[in-house]
XYZ file of N, CA and C in Angstrom:
774
model
N -14.067 -3.205 5.900
C -13.459 -4.218 6.425
C -12.135 -3.307 4.683
N -13.170 -3.770 3.216
C -11.600 -4.141 2.479
C -10.971 -2.936 2.230
N -11.345 -1.492 2.504
C -10.559 -0.196 3.275
C -9.449 -0.582 3.967
N -9.762 -0.465 4.895
C -9.364 -1.184 6.214
C -7.779 -2.474 6.011
N -8.207 -2.931 4.598
C -7.295 -3.354 4.001
C -6.410 -3.207 3.205
N -7.629 -2.493 2.107
C -6.088 -1.055 2.249
C -4.923 -0.663 1.991
N -6.304 0.061 3.271
C -4.700 0.712 4.184
C -3.994 -0.103 4.578
N -3.750 -1.570 4.824
C -3.332 -2.678 5.678
C -1.423 -1.898 4.642
N -2.340 -2.560 2.865
C -1.818 -2.981 1.809
C -0.873 -1.952 2.081
N -1.300 -0.875 1.784
C -0.363 0.561 1.217
C 0.754 1.214 2.114
N 0.374 0.742 3.840
C 1.503 1.026 4.468
C 2.377 -0.265 4.175
N 1.947 -1.285 3.907
C 3.086 -2.187 3.723
C 4.017 -1.672 2.725
N 3.337 -0.516 1.424
C 4.166 -0.301 0.420
C 5.056 0.437 0.603
N 4.916 1.859 1.215
C 5.155 2.776 2.473
C 6.286 1.918 2.855
N 6.185 0.926 4.029
C 7.731 -0.065 5.103
C 8.103 -0.154 4.215
N 8.570 -1.236 2.239
C 9.396 -1.357 1.811
C 9.667 0.009 0.813
N 9.460 0.812 0.860
C 10.076 1.895 0.242
C 11.125 2.585 1.249
N 10.339 2.523 2.816
C 11.385 3.229 3.145
C 12.873 1.883 3.511
N 12.109 0.251 3.796
C 14.012 -0.474 3.753
C 15.166 0.099 2.158
N 14.681 0.526 1.942
C 14.980 0.795 0.061
C 15.543 2.071 0.511
N 14.639 3.123 0.621
C 15.819 4.595 0.564
C 16.584 4.375 1.643
N 16.281 3.512 3.322
C 17.576 3.021 4.355
C 18.486 2.779 3.334
N 18.546 1.399 3.324
C 19.021 0.650 2.361
C 19.910 1.951 1.651
N 19.349 2.280 0.408
C 20.296 3.154 -0.412
C 21.304 4.120 -0.103
N 20.620 4.865 0.642
C 21.433 6.122 1.385
C 22.083 5.303 2.378
N 22.489 4.955 3.078
C 23.589 4.130 3.784
C 24.400 3.895 2.950
N 24.147 3.484 2.465
C 25.287 2.764 0.871
C 25.618 4.091 0.299
N 24.783 4.434 -0.067
C 25.805 6.250 -0.837
C 26.502 6.405 0.217
N 25.739 6.770 1.215
C 27.035 7.660 2.213
C 28.393 7.258 2.336
N 28.192 5.964 2.828
C 29.689 5.162 2.611
C 30.261 5.006 1.581
N 30.000 5.599 0.166
C 31.018 5.609 -1.361
C 31.505 6.656 -1.204
N 30.719 7.868 -0.880
C 31.017 8.976 -1.398
C 31.362 9.704 0.609
N 32.203 8.887 0.890
C 32.832 9.041 2.366
C 32.019 9.997 3.056
N 30.638 10.127 3.523
C 29.718 10.711 4.121
C 29.478 10.002 5.654
N 29.467 9.007 5.988
C 29.731 8.100 6.961
C 28.757 6.660 5.982
N 28.025 5.961 7.254
C 27.094 5.384 6.586
C 27.764 4.059 6.704
N 27.299 3.292 6.032
C 28.232 1.446 5.373
C 27.220 1.307 4.273
N 27.778 -0.580 3.448
C 27.545 -0.723 2.679
C 26.478 -1.747 3.922
N 24.652 -1.218 2.968
C 23.560 -2.088 3.863
C 22.697 -3.097 3.128
N 22.323 -3.965 3.946
C 21.040 -4.857 3.737
C 19.942 -4.416 4.015
N 18.773 -5.237 4.605
C 17.760 -5.810 5.307
C 18.227 -5.359 6.880
N 19.222 -6.026 7.009
C 19.308 -6.886 8.106
C 19.560 -5.196 8.956
N 21.501 -4.127 7.919
C 21.549 -3.240 8.979
C 20.171 -2.462 8.611
N 19.169 -2.445 7.847
C 18.142 -1.215 8.212
C 17.131 -1.369 9.373
N 17.465 -2.806 9.808
C 16.905 -2.922 11.272
C 17.767 -2.731 12.323
N 19.293 -2.648 12.294
C 20.029 -2.586 13.266
C 20.190 -0.788 12.930
N 20.182 -0.039 11.901
C 20.277 1.209 11.652
C 18.734 1.889 12.759
N 17.913 0.920 12.455
C 16.670 1.707 13.557
C 16.562 1.879 14.495
N 16.989 0.339 14.760
C 17.655 0.158 16.551
C 18.819 1.315 16.836
N 19.186 1.752 16.739
C 20.089 2.506 17.077
C 19.373 3.743 17.746
N 18.348 4.165 17.041
C 17.603 5.669 16.905
C 16.967 5.951 18.107
N 16.667 6.978 18.461
C 16.252 7.744 19.932
C 14.581 6.908 19.585
N 14.009 6.427 19.867
C 12.629 5.390 20.110
C 12.999 4.178 18.611
N 13.756 3.841 18.960
C 14.056 3.345 18.170
C 12.656 1.885 18.393
N 12.687 1.662 18.946
C 11.593 0.375 19.426
C 10.719 0.670 19.281
N 10.233 1.654 18.438
C 8.952 2.712 18.046
C 8.939 2.224 16.838
N 10.399 3.192 15.830
C 10.234 2.943 15.165
C 10.715 1.458 14.416
N 11.421 0.703 14.559
C 10.446 -0.833 14.290
C 9.205 -1.167 14.620
N 9.014 -1.070 15.596
C 7.519 -1.326 15.509
C 6.849 -1.686 14.647
N 6.551 0.252 14.104
C 6.111 0.573 13.297
C 6.943 -0.267 11.753
N 8.236 -0.330 11.627
C 8.424 -1.035 10.420
C 7.701 -2.504 10.321
N 8.081 -3.294 11.640
C 7.233 -4.405 11.540
C 6.090 -3.815 11.476
N 5.253 -3.570 11.520
C 3.614 -3.389 10.927
C 3.555 -4.079 9.688
N 4.048 -2.189 8.998
C 4.529 -2.285 7.613
C 4.646 -2.736 7.135
N 5.921 -4.405 7.378
C 6.185 -5.111 7.226
C 5.429 -6.737 6.174
N 3.778 -6.468 7.921
C 3.498 -7.061 7.663
C 2.281 -7.307 6.586
N 2.054 -5.287 6.702
C 1.109 -5.223 5.570
C 1.467 -5.948 4.294
N 3.459 -5.657 3.662
C 3.030 -6.279 2.710
C 3.140 -7.428 2.444
N 3.427 -8.082 3.404
C 2.609 -9.436 3.344
C 1.918 -10.160 3.504
N 0.129 -9.490 3.829
C -0.498 -9.287 3.509
C -0.719 -9.441 2.208
N -0.641 -8.629 1.839
C -0.867 -7.826 0.415
C -0.416 -8.725 -0.559
N 1.158 -9.468 -0.738
C 1.548 -10.434 -2.166
C 1.140 -10.969 -1.849
N 0.423 -11.777 -0.482
C -0.169 -13.537 -0.988
C -1.574 -13.145 -0.618
N -2.220 -12.620 -0.840
C -2.768 -11.489 -1.187
C -3.478 -12.263 -2.932
N -2.533 -11.392 -3.225
C -2.336 -11.331 -4.962
C -1.684 -12.524 -5.877
N -1.589 -13.492 -4.890
C -1.119 -14.327 -4.584
C -2.143 -15.250 -5.288
N -3.388 -15.426 -4.451
C -3.698 -16.571 -4.166
C -5.371 -15.753 -4.537
N -5.831 -14.326 -4.873
C -6.709 -13.739 -5.073
C -6.505 -12.798 -6.776
N -5.200 -12.489 -6.797
C -5.103 -11.400 -7.428
C -5.549 -11.478 -8.951
N -5.420 -10.295 -9.688
C -6.491 -10.397 -11.080
C -4.848 -11.120 -11.681
N -5.255 -10.819 -13.108
C -4.408 -11.581 -14.018
C -4.232 -13.213 -14.382
N -3.438 -13.421 -15.251
C -3.545 -14.772 -15.284
C -2.605 -16.435 -13.829
N -4.011 -16.975 -14.024
C -4.138 -17.759 -13.319
C -3.076 -18.588 -12.758
N -2.603 -19.194 -11.687
C -1.474 -20.395 -11.302
C -1.577 -21.787 -12.056
N -2.885 -21.914 -13.189
C -2.515 -23.011 -14.334
C -2.548 -22.485 -15.736
N -1.439 -20.976 -15.431
C -1.272 -20.610 -16.360
C 0.682 -20.611 -15.444
N 0.835 -20.681 -17.461
C 3.104 -20.910 -17.076
C 2.851 -19.223 -15.946
N 2.948 -18.346 -17.428
C 3.199 -16.528 -16.797
C 2.724 -16.405 -15.396
N 1.363 -17.266 -14.996
C 0.371 -16.547 -13.713
C 1.260 -17.647 -12.754
N 1.483 -18.244 -12.959
C 2.323 -19.913 -11.915
C 3.083 -18.845 -11.506
N 4.449 -18.808 -12.202
C 5.514 -17.963 -12.044
C 5.361 -16.776 -11.055
N 4.573 -15.904 -11.565
C 4.096 -14.791 -11.091
C 3.430 -15.108 -9.620
N 2.837 -15.606 -9.551
C 2.397 -15.534 -8.779
C 3.041 -16.229 -6.893
N 3.890 -16.893 -7.825
C 5.170 -18.367 -7.259
C 6.057 -16.587 -6.931
N 6.840 -15.923 -7.103
C 7.017 -14.979 -6.994
C 6.663 -13.780 -5.804
N 5.698 -13.965 -5.700
C 4.303 -13.002 -5.206
C 4.275 -14.013 -3.536
N 4.380 -14.917 -3.853
C 4.777 -15.486 -2.113
C 5.999 -15.611 -1.929
N 6.848 -15.859 -2.683
C 8.332 -15.247 -2.007
C 8.155 -14.677 -1.691
N 8.207 -13.517 -2.085
C 8.252 -11.685 -1.469
C 7.688 -11.524 -0.631
N 6.571 -12.234 -0.008
C 6.238 -11.667 0.767
C 6.545 -12.558 2.221
N 6.766 -14.101 1.846
C 8.006 -14.613 2.897
C 9.481 -13.486 3.841
N 9.332 -13.024 2.593
C 10.152 -12.788 2.960
C 10.411 -11.177 4.182
N 10.393 -9.927 3.302
C 9.232 -9.251 4.305
C 8.318 -10.169 5.306
N 7.957 -11.103 5.333
C 6.805 -11.301 6.524
C 7.980 -11.395 7.766
N 9.122 -12.768 7.024
C 10.463 -12.682 8.501
C 11.545 -11.175 8.464
N 11.222 -10.979 7.773
C 12.046 -9.539 7.968
C 11.457 -8.295 9.265
N 9.542 -8.742 8.581
C 8.626 -7.963 10.034
C 8.717 -8.678 10.827
N 9.064 -9.912 10.792
C 8.865 -10.798 12.288
C 10.535 -10.838 13.012
N 11.817 -10.591 12.290
C 12.637 -10.175 12.856
C 12.830 -8.619 14.125
N 11.642 -7.524 13.120
C 12.086 -6.172 13.801
C 10.820 -7.098 15.258
N 9.587 -7.310 14.699
C 8.843 -7.584 16.499
C 9.643 -7.897 16.731
N 10.766 -9.072 16.675
C 12.069 -9.277 18.125
C 12.579 -8.975 18.990
N 13.062 -8.051 17.859
C 14.285 -6.692 18.138
C 12.946 -5.883 19.241
N 11.972 -5.533 19.337
C 10.928 -4.594 19.556
C 10.769 -5.250 20.689
N 11.183 -6.843 21.473
C 10.874 -7.632 22.322
C 12.116 -7.632 22.726
N 13.075 -7.156 22.178
C 14.522 -7.062 23.218
C 14.597 -8.831 22.750
N 14.191 -9.913 21.801
C 14.494 -10.711 21.934
C 15.327 -11.502 21.054
N 15.740 -10.712 20.061
C 16.341 -11.367 18.551
C 17.026 -9.652 18.238
N 18.498 -10.396 17.498
C 19.117 -9.226 16.755
C 19.249 -9.415 15.351
N 19.318 -8.557 14.381
C 19.089 -8.157 12.759
C 20.951 -9.038 13.046
N 20.973 -10.332 12.240
C 22.274 -10.806 11.499
C 22.007 -11.432 10.685
N 22.495 -11.042 9.543
C 22.487 -11.995 8.921
C 23.307 -13.614 8.748
N 21.907 -14.713 8.405
C 22.572 -15.489 8.459
C 22.572 -16.388 6.932
N 22.965 -15.271 5.502
C 22.707 -16.099 4.712
C 24.410 -17.585 4.164
N 24.937 -16.204 4.625
C 26.398 -17.185 4.938
C 26.636 -18.626 5.089
N 26.296 -17.940 6.105
C 26.278 -19.697 7.028
C 25.558 -20.711 6.062
N 23.915 -20.261 5.804
C 22.713 -21.207 5.692
C 23.511 -21.272 4.267
N 24.059 -21.297 2.922
C 24.892 -21.221 2.105
C 26.098 -22.565 2.180
N 26.662 -22.156 3.315
C 28.383 -23.143 3.785
C 27.328 -24.502 3.706
N 26.478 -24.229 4.848
C 25.716 -25.951 5.232
C 24.862 -26.324 4.113
N 24.684 -25.584 3.062
C 23.554 -26.261 1.715
C 24.904 -27.031 1.018
N 25.860 -25.867 0.297
C 27.265 -26.626 0.324
C 27.501 -28.046 0.743
N 28.246 -28.340 1.917
C 28.374 -29.349 2.735
C 27.569 -30.259 2.115
N 25.746 -30.327 1.597
C 25.315 -31.549 1.531
C 25.781 -31.702 -0.108
N 25.828 -33.507 -0.415
C 25.918 -33.796 -1.629
C 24.980 -32.757 -3.208
N 23.717 -32.681 -2.232
C 22.560 -32.399 -3.376
C 22.654 -30.483 -3.289
N 23.979 -29.583 -2.480
C 23.495 -28.754 -2.371
C 24.308 -27.706 -3.964
N 25.211 -27.395 -4.118
C 25.432 -27.163 -5.319
C 23.883 -26.757 -6.265
N 23.620 -27.935 -5.910
C 22.190 -27.627 -7.272
C 21.108 -26.501 -6.724
N 21.516 -27.094 -5.203
C 20.152 -26.066 -4.755
C 20.827 -24.311 -4.569
N 21.832 -24.451 -4.720
C 22.412 -22.335 -4.631
C 22.745 -22.369 -6.427
N 22.658 -23.479 -6.924
C 22.524 -23.183 -8.745
C 21.374 -22.624 -8.374
N 20.501 -23.802 -8.244
C 19.052 -23.218 -8.540
C 18.568 -21.174 -7.665
N 18.713 -21.517 -6.466
C 18.667 -20.178 -6.352
C 18.725 -18.676 -7.002
N 20.399 -19.281 -7.711
C 21.573 -18.423 -8.838
C 20.822 -18.094 -9.947
N 19.779 -19.633 -10.294
C 19.379 -19.113 -11.394
C 17.786 -18.403 -11.448
N 16.936 -18.236 -10.100
C 15.596 -17.652 -9.418
C 15.784 -16.052 -9.646
N 17.169 -15.504 -8.719
C 17.877 -14.314 -8.737
C 17.846 -13.993 -9.960
N 18.818 -14.155 -11.210
C 18.984 -14.132 -13.203
C 18.006 -13.871 -13.082
N 17.159 -14.311 -13.021
C 15.775 -14.195 -13.583
C 14.400 -13.566 -13.113
N 15.228 -12.649 -11.743
C 14.082 -11.799 -10.898
C 15.302 -10.453 -11.576
N 16.325 -10.483 -11.796
C 16.897 -10.178 -12.590
C 16.539 -9.260 -13.372
N 16.126 -10.108 -14.462
C 16.270 -9.727 -15.912
C 14.853 -9.113 -15.763
N 13.341 -9.980 -15.238
C 12.411 -8.963 -15.128
C 12.197 -7.700 -14.662
N 13.681 -7.123 -13.722
C 13.719 -6.475 -12.934
C 14.224 -5.135 -14.354
N 15.211 -5.659 -15.046
C 15.345 -5.010 -16.317
C 14.430 -4.397 -16.833
N 13.283 -5.282 -17.803
C 12.042 -5.922 -18.662
C 11.445 -4.711 -18.284
N 10.845 -4.310 -16.567
C 10.138 -4.024 -16.075
C 10.647 -2.297 -16.174
N 11.273 -1.863 -16.070
C 12.616 -0.743 -16.408
C 12.562 -0.198 -17.637
N 12.576 -1.430 -18.306
C 12.263 -0.393 -19.853
C 10.878 -0.723 -21.047
N 10.064 -1.269 -20.079
C 8.997 -1.386 -20.860
C 8.061 -0.588 -20.368
N 8.328 -0.144 -19.076
C 7.110 0.618 -18.492
C 6.179 -0.125 -17.740
N 6.262 -1.002 -17.990
C 5.460 -2.401 -16.862
C 5.465 -2.187 -16.082
N 6.139 -1.432 -14.813
C 5.747 -0.898 -14.001
C 4.780 0.191 -13.428
N 4.263 0.914 -14.787
C 3.247 1.990 -14.494
C 1.999 0.777 -14.352
N 1.708 0.025 -14.520
C 0.163 -0.780 -14.582
C -0.680 -1.040 -13.089
N 0.221 -1.033 -12.553
C -0.516 -1.231 -11.298
C -0.770 0.321 -10.403
N -0.103 1.705 -11.203
C -0.576 2.662 -10.635
C -1.901 3.825 -11.308
N -2.684 3.932 -10.850
C -3.270 4.786 -11.498
C -2.859 6.223 -11.652
N -2.130 6.401 -13.552
C -1.776 7.690 -13.414
C -2.934 8.506 -14.038
N -3.901 8.337 -13.925
C -4.719 9.454 -14.984
C -5.443 10.737 -13.357
N -4.870 10.051 -11.626
C -4.983 10.971 -10.153
C -3.617 11.244 -9.726
N -2.543 10.935 -11.393
C -1.715 12.160 -10.586
C -1.140 13.730 -11.124
N -1.092 14.225 -10.874
C -0.555 15.646 -11.567
C 0.616 15.339 -12.759
N 1.358 16.573 -13.603
C 1.870 16.268 -14.417
C 3.449 15.611 -13.598
N 3.710 16.898 -12.278
C 4.916 16.086 -12.340
C 4.836 14.886 -11.502
N 3.763 14.129 -10.919
C 4.330 12.762 -9.757
C 3.538 12.157 -11.199
N 3.565 12.415 -12.134
C 3.103 11.493 -13.456
C 5.437 11.117 -14.012
N 6.298 12.612 -14.134
C 7.198 12.249 -14.213
C 8.038 11.671 -13.230
N 7.970 11.953 -12.391
C 8.610 11.653 -11.221
C 8.475 9.898 -10.492
N 7.113 9.633 -11.430
C 6.704 7.897 -11.111
C 8.151 7.541 -12.298
N 7.845 8.059 -13.460
C 7.945 7.320 -14.424
C 9.951 7.424 -14.305
N 10.612 8.564 -13.718
C 12.360 8.784 -13.446
C 12.766 7.409 -12.923
N 11.905 8.466 -11.215
C 12.189 6.921 -10.451
C 11.736 5.291 -10.753
N 10.810 4.722 -11.418
C 10.312 4.089 -11.650
C 11.423 3.794 -13.015
N 12.095 4.144 -13.641
C 13.389 3.466 -14.571
C 14.458 3.363 -13.919
N 15.026 4.268 -13.132
C 15.789 3.923 -12.868
C 15.943 3.595 -11.297
N 15.239 3.236 -10.542
C 14.913 2.294 -9.528
C 14.707 0.976 -9.802
N 14.031 0.829 -10.675
C 13.924 -0.639 -11.394
C 15.418 -1.091 -12.513
N 15.837 -0.253 -12.757
C 17.298 -0.466 -13.076
C 18.209 -0.567 -11.765
N 18.433 -0.347 -11.231
C 19.052 -0.452 -9.999
C 19.160 -1.566 -9.622
N 17.299 -2.185 -8.751
C 17.629 -2.992 -8.189
C 17.983 -4.697 -9.517
N 17.463 -4.370 -11.239
C 17.821 -5.364 -11.293
C 19.616 -5.379 -11.654
N 20.845 -4.370 -11.310
C 21.482 -4.390 -11.253
C 22.313 -5.622 -9.962
N 21.459 -5.013 -9.011
C 22.445 -5.516 -7.950
C 21.636 -7.251 -7.867
N 20.104 -7.564 -8.341
C 19.917 -9.148 -7.830
C 20.810 -9.505 -8.920
N 20.954 -9.048 -10.622
C 22.829 -9.958 -10.959
C 23.463 -9.681 -11.080
N 24.072 -8.810 -9.976
C 25.200 -9.241 -8.960
C 25.107 -10.796 -8.069
N 24.237 -10.455 -7.528
C 23.659 -11.329 -6.717
C 23.649 -12.974 -7.052
N 23.002 -12.753 -8.623
C 23.380 -13.804 -8.421
C 24.312 -14.611 -8.824
N 25.385 -13.682 -10.104
C 26.644 -13.925 -10.658
C 27.378 -14.717 -9.160
N 27.393 -14.671 -7.846
C 28.311 -14.715 -6.926
C 27.191 -15.779 -6.220
N 26.090 -16.028 -6.539
C 25.642 -17.730 -6.074
C 26.199 -18.354 -7.241
N 26.303 -18.138 -8.220
C 26.947 -19.001 -9.269
C 27.926 -19.354 -9.159
N 28.810 -17.998 -9.082
C 29.952 -19.208 -8.153
C 30.273 -19.876 -7.544
N 29.472 -19.581 -6.518
C 29.697 -20.768 -4.813
C 29.059 -22.161 -5.776
N 28.026 -22.259 -6.517
C 27.188 -22.788 -6.720
C 29.130 -23.981 -7.756
N 29.303 -23.247 -8.193
C 30.233 -23.733 -9.530
C 31.544 -24.051 -9.001
N 31.894 -23.954 -7.072
C 32.214 -24.063 -6.197
C 34.034 -23.379 -6.333
N 33.749 -22.261 -6.852
C 34.406 -20.770 -7.047
C 34.938 -19.957 -6.101
N 33.911 -20.219 -5.079
C 34.909 -18.991 -3.468
C 33.953 -18.767 -4.242
N 33.734 -17.551 -3.379
C 32.372 -16.146 -3.743
C 31.540 -16.191 -2.840
N 31.019 -14.392 -2.199
C 30.068 -14.853 -0.989
C 28.655 -13.930 -1.343
N 27.691 -15.078 -0.325
C 26.352 -15.255 -0.749
C 25.196 -14.076 0.223
N 26.788 -13.623 0.379
C 25.854 -11.650 1.318
C 24.904 -10.890 1.377
N 24.222 -10.954 0.156
C 22.574 -10.720 -0.312
C 23.745 -9.391 -0.994
N 22.818 -7.935 -0.848
C 22.935 -7.080 -0.989
C 24.415 -6.836 -0.967
N 24.658 -6.674 0.558
C 26.297 -6.290 1.258
C 27.311 -6.561 0.129
N 27.481 -8.273 -0.173
C 27.887 -8.349 -1.109
C 28.302 -7.822 -2.122
N 26.551 -7.179 -3.152
C 26.819 -6.912 -4.172
C 26.667 -5.563 -4.070
N 27.146 -4.683 -3.386
C 27.421 -3.468 -3.409
C 28.706 -3.527 -3.165
N 29.905 -4.437 -2.222
C 31.028 -5.121 -2.384
C 32.041 -4.634 -3.640
N 30.910 -6.219 -3.640
C 31.420 -5.610 -5.574
C 31.385 -5.372 -6.998
N 30.637 -3.664 -6.656
C 30.478 -2.742 -7.258
C 31.917 -2.160 -7.139
N 31.821 -1.906 -6.032
C 32.755 -1.370 -5.057
C 34.299 -1.569 -5.599
N 34.439 -2.790 -5.290
C 35.453 -3.931 -6.078
C 36.304 -3.555 -7.463
N 35.232 -4.031 -7.831
C 35.042 -3.397 -9.755
C 35.206 -2.692 -10.441
N 34.186 -1.233 -9.798
C 34.293 -0.659 -10.750
C 34.853 0.959 -10.028
N 34.217 0.840 -8.933
C 34.955 1.934 -8.238
C 33.647 2.190 -6.735
N 33.980 3.624 -6.043
C 32.938 3.515 -5.213
C 31.716 4.371 -5.651
N 32.497 4.744 -6.705
C 31.380 6.181 -7.595
C 30.072 5.219 -8.215
N 30.638 4.072 -8.540
C 29.616 3.084 -9.186
C 28.950 2.589 -8.641
N 29.307 2.493 -7.522
C 28.640 1.191 -6.123
C 27.569 2.620 -5.857
N 28.183 3.751 -5.701
C 27.554 4.817 -5.393
C 26.175 5.520 -6.190
N 26.197 5.485 -7.115
C 25.179 5.598 -8.716
C 24.669 4.072 -8.057
N 24.181 3.327 -8.125
C 23.779 2.072 -7.778
C 22.767 2.797 -6.950
N 23.743 2.796 -5.446
C 22.412 3.161 -4.343
C 21.826 4.113 -4.909
N 22.232 4.847 -5.117
C 21.392 6.111 -5.202
C 19.880 5.838 -6.300
N 20.414 4.261 -6.523
C 19.425 4.139 -7.632
C 18.151 3.222 -6.951
N 19.109 2.442 -6.189
C 17.712 2.494 -5.205
C 16.856 2.583 -4.398
N 17.388 3.955 -3.787
C 16.542 4.993 -3.658
C 15.566 5.789 -4.350
N 15.635 5.490 -5.532
C 15.014 5.683 -6.592
C 14.182 5.009 -6.650
N 14.010 3.989 -6.040
C 13.088 2.811 -6.470
C 11.602 2.828 -4.890
N 13.384 3.551 -3.902
C 11.764 3.438 -2.964
C 11.206 5.307 -3.252
N 11.399 6.086 -3.459
C 10.735 7.211 -3.947
C 9.450 6.290 -4.884
N 9.512 5.372 -5.795
C 8.750 4.304 -6.531
C 7.723 3.930 -5.463
N 7.874 3.080 -4.695
C 7.572 3.043 -3.652
C 5.939 3.510 -2.674
N 7.198 5.055 -2.588
C 5.709 5.457 -1.789
C 4.697 6.710 -2.197
N 4.731 6.208 -4.065
C 4.068 6.841 -4.729
C 3.406 6.161 -5.422
N 3.469 4.701 -5.770
C 2.630 3.967 -5.916
C 2.073 3.328 -4.670
N 2.031 4.333 -3.452
C 1.254 3.578 -2.103
C 0.454 4.447 -1.804
N 0.292 5.210 -2.969
C -0.703 7.139 -3.174
C -1.879 5.647 -3.870
N -0.529 5.775 -5.343
C -1.773 5.450 -6.077
C -2.181 4.233 -6.774
N -1.516 3.465 -5.847
C -1.682 2.251 -6.468
C -3.779 1.616 -6.356
N -3.535 0.128 -7.842
C -4.600 0.024 -8.000
C -4.525 -1.384 -7.380
N -5.044 -0.913 -6.308
C -5.059 -1.481 -5.174
C -6.876 -3.090 -4.897
N -6.621 -4.373 -5.508
C -7.878 -4.560 -6.055
C -8.406 -5.277 -4.728
N -9.146 -5.652 -3.213
C -9.780 -5.988 -2.039
C -10.933 -6.129 -1.944
């Protein structure tokens, strides 16, 4: 039974990697005038749905994302390391739960698209607008921004401390795979940190009443293009592809304790 759970978790890592690969590739193509478009998670579902056997692809992705959700919740409840009672453990495990809910919601949307009951459409802007109309809204949006800023810092820390290597059994990797893992991890986590940092900045602007776009990764890519040029946007997007490569390697060699 544990072996089936482990395979389910590894499938989840592959699914997460696929999401980042498509986001990065579509955005990089847009940056270098090769087609594509600035993309986020919703765009990935739209893209897959438009392909031949789109519903099959969406169904496979949904199943994989549910696998990743299962793994994140399992880590939060039964994973090794610092416990809920410790400050470090509390934030780490809480982060697993938030991540699990996000990928579970994405998987649920993909599953609904397979059944023809939904289409992928981002609701972040409307949700934030509703929040901002409430007296407590700016504080909640500011809290979200603070969490995103913390995530950005943590991603950059993982990139340059090498912490991303801890959950991979590197002894099983060939020297070529190990080099690829390290390069993809450093580049990928750096790109994730940059994107999360920009999204946090945009949320802070909204919370302070200075306007801004809360459209997630798409808004972050637009910010990069408008302020630093399409080439920089494309480089960061390719960094997300590198993160996808890291996830594919992790899926095969991760130390999963179930």
